[in-house]
Short mmCIF file of C-alpha atoms in Angstrom, two decimals:
data_model
loop_
_atom_site.label_atom_id
_atom_site.label_comp_id
_atom_site.label_asym_id
_atom_site.label_seq_id
_atom_site.Cartn_x
_atom_site.Cartn_y
_atom_site.Cartn_z
CA GLY V 1383 -0.10 -0.11 0.03
CA HIS V 1384 1.03 3.68 -0.24
CA ARG V 1385 -0.57 6.79 1.07
CA GLY V 1386 -1.58 9.60 -1.13
CA PRO V 1387 0.91 11.88 -3.09
CA SER V 1388 4.12 12.03 -1.59
CA TRP V 1389 5.14 15.21 -2.87
CA PRO V 1390 3.99 18.71 -1.34
CA SER V 1391 0.51 19.13 -1.43
CA LEU V 1392 -0.82 19.49 -5.29
CA PRO V 1393 -1.39 23.09 -6.22
CA SER V 1394 -5.17 23.90 -6.69
CA ALA V 1395 -6.33 22.84 -10.05
CA ALA V 1396 -5.24 25.60 -12.27
CA ASP V 1397 -7.77 26.75 -14.67
CA GLY V 1398 -6.69 25.95 -18.33
CA LEU V 1399 -3.36 24.51 -19.66
CA GLN V 1400 -0.20 26.95 -18.30
CA ARG V 1401 2.26 27.61 -20.62
CA ASP V 1402 5.62 26.26 -19.36
CA LYS V 1403 8.35 28.62 -18.33
CA ASP V 1404 11.32 26.37 -18.70
CA PRO V 1405 11.65 23.10 -20.58
CA GLN V 1406 12.35 21.02 -17.36
CA GLN V 1407 8.77 21.15 -15.79
CA SER V 1408 8.67 20.93 -12.06
CA PRO V 1409 5.57 18.69 -10.67
CA GLY V 1410 3.65 21.62 -9.82
CA ASP V 1411 3.72 22.87 -13.36
CA ALA V 1412 2.79 19.52 -14.60
CA ALA V 1413 0.13 19.01 -12.13
CA ALA V 1414 -1.19 22.38 -12.86
CA ALA V 1415 -1.19 21.57 -16.63
CA LEU V 1416 -3.59 18.52 -15.98
CA GLY V 1417 -6.13 21.22 -14.04
CA GLN V 1418 -9.00 19.46 -12.27
CA GLY V 1419 -7.63 16.07 -13.47
CA ALA V 1420 -4.69 16.75 -11.38
CA GLN V 1421 -6.57 15.91 -8.03
CA ASP V 1422 -7.37 12.38 -8.69
CA MET V 1423 -4.67 9.90 -7.57
CA VAL V 1424 -4.06 8.24 -11.20
CA ALA V 1425 -2.93 11.37 -12.58
CA VAL V 1426 -0.81 11.93 -9.40
CA HIS V 1427 0.62 8.63 -10.02
CA MET V 1428 1.32 9.15 -13.60
CA LEU V 1429 2.98 12.61 -12.67
CA ARG V 1430 5.20 10.76 -10.22
CA LEU V 1431 6.24 8.21 -12.92
CA TYR V 1432 7.11 10.97 -15.36
CA GLU V 1433 9.09 13.10 -12.91
CA LYS V 1434 10.97 9.68 -11.75
CA TYR V 1435 11.77 9.22 -15.57
CA ASN V 1436 12.90 12.68 -16.15
CA ARG V 1437 15.11 12.67 -13.14
CA ARG V 1438 16.82 9.40 -13.21
CA GLY V 1439 15.85 8.26 -16.97
CA ALA V 1440 14.26 5.21 -15.36
CA ARG V 1441 12.26 3.53 -17.68
CA PRO V 1442 8.84 2.87 -16.38
CA GLY V 1443 8.16 -0.75 -15.48
CA GLY V 1444 11.29 -1.84 -17.88
CA GLY V 1445 9.17 -0.41 -20.83
CA ASN V 1446 8.64 2.79 -22.84
CA THR V 1447 4.90 3.17 -22.50
CA VAL V 1448 2.74 3.42 -19.27
CA ARG V 1449 -1.30 3.82 -20.06
CA SER V 1450 -3.52 4.58 -17.28
CA PHE V 1451 -7.29 3.98 -17.24
CA ARG V 1452 -9.73 5.69 -14.96
CA ALA V 1453 -12.89 3.98 -13.55
CA ARG V 1454 -16.38 4.64 -14.54
CA LEU V 1455 -18.68 3.91 -11.61
CA GLU V 1456 -22.24 2.37 -12.17
CA MET V 1457 -24.61 0.83 -9.56
CA VAL V 1458 -25.54 -2.80 -10.92
CA ASP V 1459 -27.90 -4.74 -8.83
CA GLN V 1460 -27.41 -2.06 -6.10
CA LYS V 1461 -23.77 -3.05 -6.01
CA PRO V 1462 -21.12 -0.55 -7.27
CA VAL V 1463 -19.06 -1.60 -10.16
CA TYR V 1464 -16.34 0.16 -11.78
CA PHE V 1465 -15.94 0.02 -15.58
CA PHE V 1466 -12.57 0.52 -17.51
CA ASN V 1467 -12.26 0.98 -21.18
CA LEU V 1468 -8.94 -0.23 -22.34
CA THR V 1469 -9.55 0.14 -26.24
CA SER V 1470 -6.90 2.99 -26.51
CA MET V 1471 -4.07 0.53 -26.23
CA GLN V 1472 -2.23 0.21 -29.41
CA ASP V 1473 -1.95 -3.27 -31.29
CA SER V 1474 2.23 -2.37 -31.12
CA GLU V 1475 2.36 -2.15 -27.30
CA MET V 1476 3.44 -5.44 -25.65
CA ILE V 1477 1.97 -5.69 -22.16
CA LEU V 1478 4.67 -6.14 -19.51
CA THR V 1479 2.62 -5.57 -16.13
CA ALA V 1480 -0.83 -4.40 -15.08
CA THR V 1481 -1.80 -3.23 -11.60
CA PHE V 1482 -5.20 -2.35 -10.16
CA HIS V 1483 -5.11 0.34 -7.53
CA PHE V 1484 -7.86 0.85 -5.15
CA TYR V 1485 -8.54 2.84 -1.94
CA SER V 1486 -9.95 1.51 1.28
CA GLU V 1487 -11.84 4.12 2.94
CA PRO V 1488 -10.88 4.91 6.81
CA PRO V 1489 -13.47 3.66 9.07
CA ARG V 1490 -16.40 6.10 9.47
CA TRP V 1491 -16.80 6.93 13.18
CA PRO V 1492 -20.19 5.86 14.12
CA ARG V 1493 -22.78 8.54 15.09
CA ALA V 1494 -23.81 8.96 18.79
CA ARG V 1495 -26.90 6.80 18.43
CA GLU V 1496 -24.72 4.03 17.15
CA VAL V 1497 -22.85 4.01 20.04
CA PHE V 1498 -22.41 -0.05 21.18
CA CYS V 1499 -23.31 -0.84 24.67
CA LYS V 1500 -23.21 -4.13 26.42
CA PRO V 1501 -26.74 -5.10 26.98
CA ARG V 1502 -28.24 -5.27 30.65
CA ALA V 1503 -24.63 -5.36 32.18
CA LYS V 1504 -24.54 -3.74 35.66
CA ASN V 1505 -22.29 -1.06 34.44
CA ALA V 1506 -23.29 -0.74 30.96
CA SER V 1507 -19.97 0.44 29.86
CA CYS V 1508 -21.03 2.18 26.91
CA ARG V 1509 -17.83 1.93 24.96
CA LEU V 1510 -17.41 3.36 21.73
CA LEU V 1511 -16.75 0.39 19.40
CA THR V 1512 -15.61 1.04 15.97
CA PRO V 1513 -16.41 -1.47 13.13
CA GLY V 1514 -13.36 -3.34 12.72
CA PRO V 1515 -12.07 -4.09 9.07
CA PRO V 1516 -14.28 -6.16 6.95
CA ALA V 1517 -13.37 -9.84 7.45
CA HIS V 1518 -12.30 -10.34 3.71
CA LEU V 1519 -12.29 -8.30 0.64
CA HIS V 1520 -13.01 -9.86 -2.81
CA LEU V 1521 -11.86 -8.49 -5.89
CA ILE V 1522 -13.78 -9.55 -9.00
CA PHE V 1523 -13.02 -8.86 -12.71
CA ARG V 1524 -15.01 -9.54 -15.78
CA SER V 1525 -14.61 -8.75 -19.38
CA LEU V 1526 -17.18 -7.46 -21.56
CA SER V 1527 -17.58 -8.15 -25.06
CA GLN V 1528 -19.84 -5.57 -27.14
CA ASN V 1529 -22.80 -7.47 -26.92
CA THR V 1530 -23.14 -9.34 -23.62
CA ALA V 1531 -25.05 -8.08 -20.89
CA THR V 1532 -23.43 -6.23 -17.84
CA GLN V 1533 -22.27 -9.47 -16.42
CA GLY V 1534 -19.83 -10.05 -19.04
CA LEU V 1535 -17.18 -13.15 -18.78
CA LEU V 1536 -15.40 -13.69 -15.41
CA ARG V 1537 -11.80 -13.10 -15.70
CA GLY V 1538 -10.59 -13.29 -12.31
CA ALA V 1539 -11.62 -13.27 -8.48
CA MET V 1540 -9.20 -12.56 -5.44
CA ALA V 1541 -9.78 -12.94 -1.79
CA LEU V 1542 -7.66 -10.07 -0.23
CA ALA V 1543 -6.47 -9.95 3.49
CA PRO V 1544 -8.38 -7.14 5.21
CA PRO V 1545 -6.82 -4.13 3.68
CA PRO V 1546 -5.51 -1.56 6.38
CA ARG V 1547 -7.82 1.60 6.02
CA GLY V 1548 -7.12 4.72 4.79
CA LEU V 1549 -4.32 3.46 2.39
CA TRP V 1550 -3.96 2.59 -1.34
CA GLN V 1551 -3.65 -1.18 -2.37
CA ALA V 1552 -2.37 -2.07 -5.67
CA LYS V 1553 -2.85 -5.68 -6.97
CA ASP V 1554 -0.88 -7.13 -9.94
CA ILE V 1555 -3.70 -8.05 -12.72
CA SER V 1556 -1.28 -8.77 -15.73
CA SER V 1557 -2.60 -12.23 -16.21
CA ILE V 1558 -6.22 -10.62 -16.36
CA ILE V 1559 -5.57 -7.96 -19.05
CA LYS V 1560 -3.39 -9.89 -21.07
CA ALA V 1561 -6.12 -12.71 -21.54
CA SER V 1562 -8.97 -10.12 -21.92
CA ARG V 1563 -6.60 -8.42 -24.77
CA ARG V 1564 -5.99 -11.77 -26.31
CA ASP V 1565 -9.54 -12.35 -26.64
CA GLY V 1566 -10.06 -8.90 -27.96
CA GLU V 1567 -12.38 -7.90 -24.85
CA LEU V 1568 -11.09 -4.58 -23.87
CA LEU V 1569 -14.05 -3.32 -21.58
CA LEU V 1570 -13.67 -4.67 -18.36
CA SER V 1571 -15.73 -4.45 -14.87
CA ALA V 1572 -14.15 -4.75 -11.36
CA GLN V 1573 -16.19 -5.17 -8.08
CA LEU V 1574 -14.96 -4.53 -4.51
CA ASP V 1575 -17.00 -6.73 -2.56
CA SER V 1576 -16.27 -6.28 1.50
CA GLY V 1577 -19.13 -8.51 2.48
CA GLU V 1578 -20.58 -5.40 4.40
CA LYS V 1579 -24.45 -5.35 4.49
CA ASP V 1580 -24.63 -1.78 3.51
CA PRO V 1581 -21.28 -0.62 2.13
CA GLY V 1582 -22.96 2.64 1.25
CA ILE V 1583 -22.94 3.95 -2.23
CA PRO V 1584 -19.25 5.50 -2.80
CA ARG V 1585 -19.27 8.42 -4.78
CA PRO V 1586 -17.07 9.45 -7.75
CA SER V 1587 -14.11 10.78 -5.99
CA PRO V 1588 -10.17 11.34 -6.38
CA HIS V 1589 -9.83 7.86 -4.72
CA MET V 1590 -11.67 6.06 -7.51
CA PRO V 1591 -9.88 2.81 -8.46
CA TYR V 1592 -7.59 2.81 -11.63
CA ILE V 1593 -5.69 0.40 -13.62
CA LEU V 1594 -1.97 1.05 -14.90
CA VAL V 1595 -0.58 -0.76 -17.97
CA TYR V 1596 3.21 -0.85 -18.39
CA ALA V 1597 4.00 -1.83 -21.90
CA ASN V 1598 6.73 -1.80 -24.64
CA ASP V 1599 5.66 -0.17 -27.82
CA LEU V 1600 7.46 -2.00 -30.43
CA ALA V 1601 6.44 0.69 -33.09
CA ILE V 1602 8.00 3.39 -30.93
CA SER V 1603 11.29 3.06 -32.90
CA GLU V 1604 9.64 3.28 -36.17
CA PRO V 1605 10.59 6.71 -37.95
CA ASN V 1606 7.65 9.10 -37.09
CA SER V 1607 6.23 7.43 -34.43
CA VAL V 1608 5.66 10.45 -32.41
CA ALA V 1609 3.04 11.34 -35.04
CA VAL V 1610 1.14 8.16 -34.60
CA THR V 1611 0.01 9.16 -31.13
CA LEU V 1612 0.45 12.86 -30.83
CA GLN V 1613 -0.65 14.18 -34.20
CA ARG V 1614 -4.25 14.23 -33.92
CA TYR V 1615 -5.20 16.37 -36.85
CA ASP V 1616 -4.48 14.67 -40.51
CA PRO V 1617 -3.41 17.68 -42.87
CA PHE V 1618 -4.83 15.14 -45.62
CA PRO V 1619 -8.38 13.53 -44.45
CA ALA V 1620 -8.22 9.98 -44.76
CA GLY V 1621 -8.76 8.37 -48.27
CA ASP V 1622 -7.55 11.24 -50.22
CA LEU V 1623 -3.83 9.80 -50.89
CA GLU V 1624 -2.79 12.84 -53.09
CA PRO V 1625 -2.38 16.25 -51.65
CA ARG V 1626 -5.60 17.90 -52.73
CA ALA V 1627 -4.90 20.50 -55.69
CA ALA V 1628 -5.03 24.00 -54.50
CA PRO V 1629 -8.50 25.21 -54.65
CA ASN V 1630 -8.02 27.96 -57.27
CA ASN V 1631 -6.90 25.05 -59.68
CA SER V 1632 -9.71 22.99 -61.63
CA ALA V 1633 -10.74 19.76 -59.93
CA ASP V 1634 -8.78 17.64 -62.79
CA PRO V 1635 -5.60 19.28 -63.85
CA ARG V 1636 -6.39 17.57 -67.18
CA VAL V 1637 -7.73 19.53 -70.03
CA ARG V 1638 -10.92 17.78 -71.39
CA ARG V 1639 -10.79 17.36 -75.13
CA ALA V 1640 -13.67 16.46 -77.41
CA ALA V 1641 -14.29 17.18 -81.15
CA GLN V 1642 -17.39 19.38 -81.69
CA VAL V 1643 -19.58 17.07 -83.64
CA SER V 1644 -21.55 19.43 -86.22
CA GLY V 1645 -24.36 17.44 -86.89
CA PRO V 1646 -24.62 13.96 -88.47
CA LEU V 1647 -21.24 12.73 -89.99
CA GLN V 1648 -21.46 12.90 -93.89
CA ASP V 1649 -18.57 11.40 -94.67
CA ASN V 1650 -15.73 9.41 -92.47
CA GLU V 1651 -13.14 12.26 -92.40
CA LEU V 1652 -12.07 13.92 -89.34
CA PRO V 1653 -13.54 17.55 -89.30
CA GLY V 1654 -10.91 20.08 -89.58
CA LEU V 1655 -8.40 17.82 -90.99
CA ASP V 1656 -9.04 18.97 -94.90
CA GLU V 1657 -5.27 19.62 -95.85
CA ARG V 1658 -5.01 15.73 -95.87
CA PRO V 1659 -3.32 14.59 -99.07
CA ALA V 1660 -5.59 12.91 -101.79
CA PRO V 1661 -6.42 9.67 -100.46
CA ALA V 1662 -3.83 7.25 -101.60
CA LEU V 1663 -4.91 4.31 -103.78
CA HIS V 1664 -3.43 1.67 -101.40
CA ALA V 1665 -3.84 3.13 -98.00
CA GLN V 1666 -1.21 0.98 -96.53
CA HIS V 1667 1.52 1.08 -93.64
CA TYR V 1668 3.31 4.35 -93.42
CA HIS V 1669 5.58 5.99 -90.64
CA LYS V 1670 4.54 9.07 -88.86
CA HIS V 1671 7.39 10.96 -89.75
CA GLU V 1672 6.96 10.16 -93.46
CA PHE V 1673 3.30 11.27 -93.23
CA TRP V 1674 3.98 14.62 -91.35
CA SER V 1675 7.15 15.63 -92.95
CA SER V 1676 6.04 15.40 -96.51
CA PRO V 1677 2.66 14.51 -97.21
CA PHE V 1678 3.33 14.20 -100.73
CA ARG V 1679 5.66 11.05 -100.43
CA ALA V 1680 4.95 7.77 -102.61
CA LEU V 1681 3.55 5.18 -100.28
CA LYS V 1682 5.33 1.81 -101.09
CA PRO V 1683 3.81 -1.40 -100.94
CA ARG V 1684 4.88 -3.23 -97.79
CA THR V 1685 8.15 -5.46 -97.90
CA GLY V 1686 9.91 -7.73 -95.47
CA ARG V 1687 11.40 -6.30 -92.22
CA LYS V 1688 14.97 -6.50 -93.30
CA ASP V 1689 14.83 -4.92 -96.80
CA ARG V 1690 12.07 -2.80 -95.39
CA LYS V 1691 14.40 -1.54 -92.98
CA LYS V 1692 17.00 -0.87 -95.85
CA LYS V 1693 14.48 0.52 -98.06
CA ASP V 1694 13.35 3.04 -95.49
CA GLN V 1695 16.60 4.06 -95.41
CA ASP V 1696 16.69 4.59 -99.14
CA THR V 1697 13.19 6.18 -99.46
CA PHE V 1698 13.99 8.79 -96.82
CA THR V 1699 17.22 9.86 -98.75
CA THR V 1700 16.50 9.66 -102.46
CA SER V 1701 12.66 9.27 -102.89
CA SER V 1702 11.20 11.26 -106.26
CA GLN V 1703 8.44 13.88 -105.58
CA VAL V 1704 6.19 12.35 -108.29
CA LEU V 1705 2.71 11.05 -107.54
CA ASN V 1706 0.93 8.21 -109.33
CA PHE V 1707 -2.67 9.10 -110.50
CA ASP V 1708 -5.18 7.05 -112.39
CA GLU V 1709 -5.49 7.32 -116.23
CA LYS V 1710 -8.68 9.48 -115.99
CA THR V 1711 -7.15 12.26 -113.81
CA MET V 1712 -4.05 11.89 -115.85
CA GLN V 1713 -6.02 12.67 -119.13
CA LYS V 1714 -7.55 15.58 -117.44
CA ALA V 1715 -4.54 16.91 -116.53
CA ARG V 1716 -3.18 16.65 -119.98
CA ARG V 1717 -6.38 18.46 -121.50
CA ARG V 1718 -5.84 21.45 -118.67
CA GLN O 904 21.94 32.76 -35.79
CA TRP O 905 23.93 34.97 -38.11
CA ASP O 906 27.48 34.17 -36.13
CA GLU O 907 26.81 30.61 -36.50
CA PRO O 908 30.02 28.67 -37.60
CA ARG O 909 29.64 27.59 -41.43
CA VAL O 910 30.96 23.93 -40.60
CA CYS O 911 28.34 21.30 -39.79
CA SER O 912 27.36 21.81 -36.28
CA ARG O 913 24.44 21.73 -33.76
CA ARG O 914 22.26 24.71 -33.57
CA TYR O 915 19.85 25.82 -30.77
CA LEU O 916 15.99 25.15 -31.38
CA LYS O 917 13.20 25.17 -28.62
CA VAL O 918 10.34 23.47 -29.63
CA ASP O 919 6.87 24.62 -27.82
CA PHE O 920 4.21 22.21 -28.33
CA ALA O 921 1.72 25.19 -28.40
CA ASP O 922 3.22 26.28 -31.63
CA ILE O 923 2.41 23.11 -33.47
CA GLY O 924 -0.97 22.85 -31.78
CA TRP O 925 -0.29 19.70 -29.73
CA ASN O 926 -0.39 21.54 -26.34
CA GLU O 927 -4.09 20.79 -25.76
CA TRP O 928 -3.41 17.11 -24.82
CA ILE O 929 0.45 17.07 -24.17
CA ILE O 930 0.49 17.87 -20.42
CA SER O 931 4.28 17.77 -20.03
CA PRO O 932 6.68 18.98 -21.23
CA LYS O 933 5.21 21.97 -22.67
CA SER O 934 8.54 22.61 -24.84
CA PHE O 935 11.87 21.21 -24.94
CA ASP O 936 15.28 21.77 -26.53
CA ALA O 937 15.30 19.77 -29.88
CA TYR O 938 18.31 21.41 -31.55
CA TYR O 939 18.83 20.88 -35.31
CA CYS O 940 22.07 20.27 -37.62
CA ALA O 941 22.99 22.79 -40.23
CA GLY O 942 26.34 23.77 -42.03
CA ALA O 943 28.60 22.90 -44.65
CA CYS O 944 30.37 19.25 -45.34
CA GLU O 945 32.76 20.63 -48.00
CA PHE O 946 36.33 19.04 -48.73
CA PRO O 947 38.28 19.09 -46.62
CA MET O 948 36.09 18.13 -43.78
CA PRO O 949 37.53 18.97 -40.41
CA LYS O 950 37.52 15.91 -37.93
CA ILE O 951 34.74 17.54 -35.62
CA VAL O 952 32.26 17.06 -38.25
CA ARG O 953 32.95 13.17 -37.72
CA PRO O 954 32.34 12.16 -41.32
CA SER O 955 31.67 8.52 -42.37
CA ASN O 956 34.05 6.98 -44.63
CA HIS O 957 31.65 7.08 -47.57
CA ALA O 958 31.10 11.00 -46.83
CA THR O 959 34.79 11.42 -47.07
CA ILE O 960 35.11 9.55 -50.34
CA GLN O 961 32.14 11.40 -51.61
CA SER O 962 33.40 14.96 -50.67
CA ILE O 963 36.67 13.90 -52.62
CA VAL O 964 34.87 12.78 -55.57
CA ARG O 965 33.14 16.00 -55.51
CA ALA O 966 36.20 18.09 -55.26
CA VAL O 967 37.99 16.32 -57.91
CA GLY O 968 35.28 17.00 -60.20
CA ILE O 969 35.17 13.26 -61.70
CA VAL O 970 31.57 12.78 -61.74
CA PRO O 971 29.61 15.84 -62.29
CA GLY O 972 26.56 16.67 -60.10
CA ILE O 973 27.80 14.87 -56.98
CA PRO O 974 26.27 16.95 -54.03
CA GLU O 975 28.45 17.51 -50.89
CA PRO O 976 27.40 15.02 -47.94
CA CYS O 977 24.72 16.12 -45.69
CA CYS O 978 24.89 17.57 -42.40
CA VAL O 979 22.64 15.33 -40.05
CA PRO O 980 22.16 14.34 -36.33
CA ASP O 981 24.50 11.50 -35.22
CA LYS O 982 23.68 11.14 -31.48
CA MET O 983 20.13 11.77 -30.46
CA ASN O 984 18.07 11.48 -27.07
CA SER O 985 14.86 10.41 -25.95
CA LEU O 986 12.12 12.34 -24.54
CA GLY O 987 9.21 11.18 -21.97
CA VAL O 988 5.82 12.88 -22.93
CA LEU O 989 3.18 12.88 -20.67
CA PHE O 990 -0.22 13.31 -22.72
CA LEU O 991 -3.77 12.57 -22.54
CA ASP O 992 -5.20 10.01 -25.03
CA GLU O 993 -8.60 10.10 -27.04
CA ASN O 994 -10.14 8.87 -23.88
CA ARG O 995 -8.67 11.47 -21.77
CA ASN O 996 -6.71 8.80 -20.04
CA VAL O 997 -3.21 9.94 -19.00
CA VAL O 998 -0.38 8.25 -20.77
CA LEU O 999 3.57 8.33 -20.52
CA LYS O 1000 5.55 7.45 -23.42
CA VAL O 1001 9.23 7.51 -23.78
CA TYR O 1002 9.90 8.60 -27.39
CA PRO O 1003 13.52 8.01 -28.86
CA ASN O 1004 15.43 10.44 -31.34
CA MET O 1005 13.64 13.47 -30.00
CA SER O 1006 16.35 15.83 -29.54
CA VAL O 1007 20.02 16.23 -31.22
CA GLU O 1008 23.10 15.68 -29.05
CA THR O 1009 25.82 15.46 -32.02
CA CYS O 1010 25.60 16.40 -35.75
CA ALA O 1011 27.86 14.99 -38.19
CA CYS O 1012 28.48 14.56 -42.25
CA ARG O 1013 26.84 11.50 -44.00
#
């Protein structure tokens, strides 16, 4: 067990987060940065681990990560049940140990009328008897999968020796947490059953129980691991793999091209390409450069690859500029 | 920064998490001394820039001009330190993580 915070009493909850004056913060500043949250013991515990690491470089629990989980208190069948949501644990975090921390309230002094007296004794000595510590304390853990009732699957039950009052207790629950995580059930409930008739209804207070999980994050040495857990906004919303084009650019950088079709096609010629040379008799294979460099080149019948290659060289250098026309066209030309 | 040495060396940089918008969930530290590396790795490189063998060869090849377009080696962090960060996760639970390579101890030419 351990008492409350071991350093000077925590500063009153600072409203808002104060900016640090120097890089090495004193616990007070860090606690003030926690604001209201600094009052509960889990925050105090985490601050203490942080200070210990900063002062001595002591790896908390031998790993590089400590996650704390606050309890949410609910009454189930008139009994207080504490719920823990462990879903924020990362898959890359290998659990080393886990501990459950709870506080046993100091005895409440009975009120005057509850003074216990020995019945019918001569000198009834009305001594103030305080109720002793509970005979035993049972600690019961259950894991809840999404669709079970509040009961869930029993994960562990411990009978604890009656804890001294007014102290914090810590119990190792590593096997329970590891088993729950293995089964993918990261919603846990814990019940502290002291066997007292009316244990009274606990109120949420700084003394709420909490869980600490010490882990080794195997991904922490990956480049940019700090962004995985600390960068909360994403400059590029999910699913948009490429950086969005600047708003003033058109949505799609490519220019849309389409031929303006002016009414039904009379012929199969492309509009706007009327300077094409007269259609050759044997519209056969021709090279692009032949077509565009001199549209009036004689089209040669297709030859074998080898001599075509040779021929291409020839035609490219010494081809004549004369075209072959049909007889009728030649007659017309002669007459003209 | 003006009187900084030309040669590759560690320069002072204090990072304030409020400047990068992370201060809402980072409890502590609010800022830390990160430093950075800058400066020349030109031939001949002094020992202080602790060049790797490859960087030495590269700077000679560049100086001799055998192969055009070879840049001089880069001035980068050599030894780095971890930083413990206390922050709130999405469920506002307190988390402590010790991130490696968060601040520069020494720089070198690579």
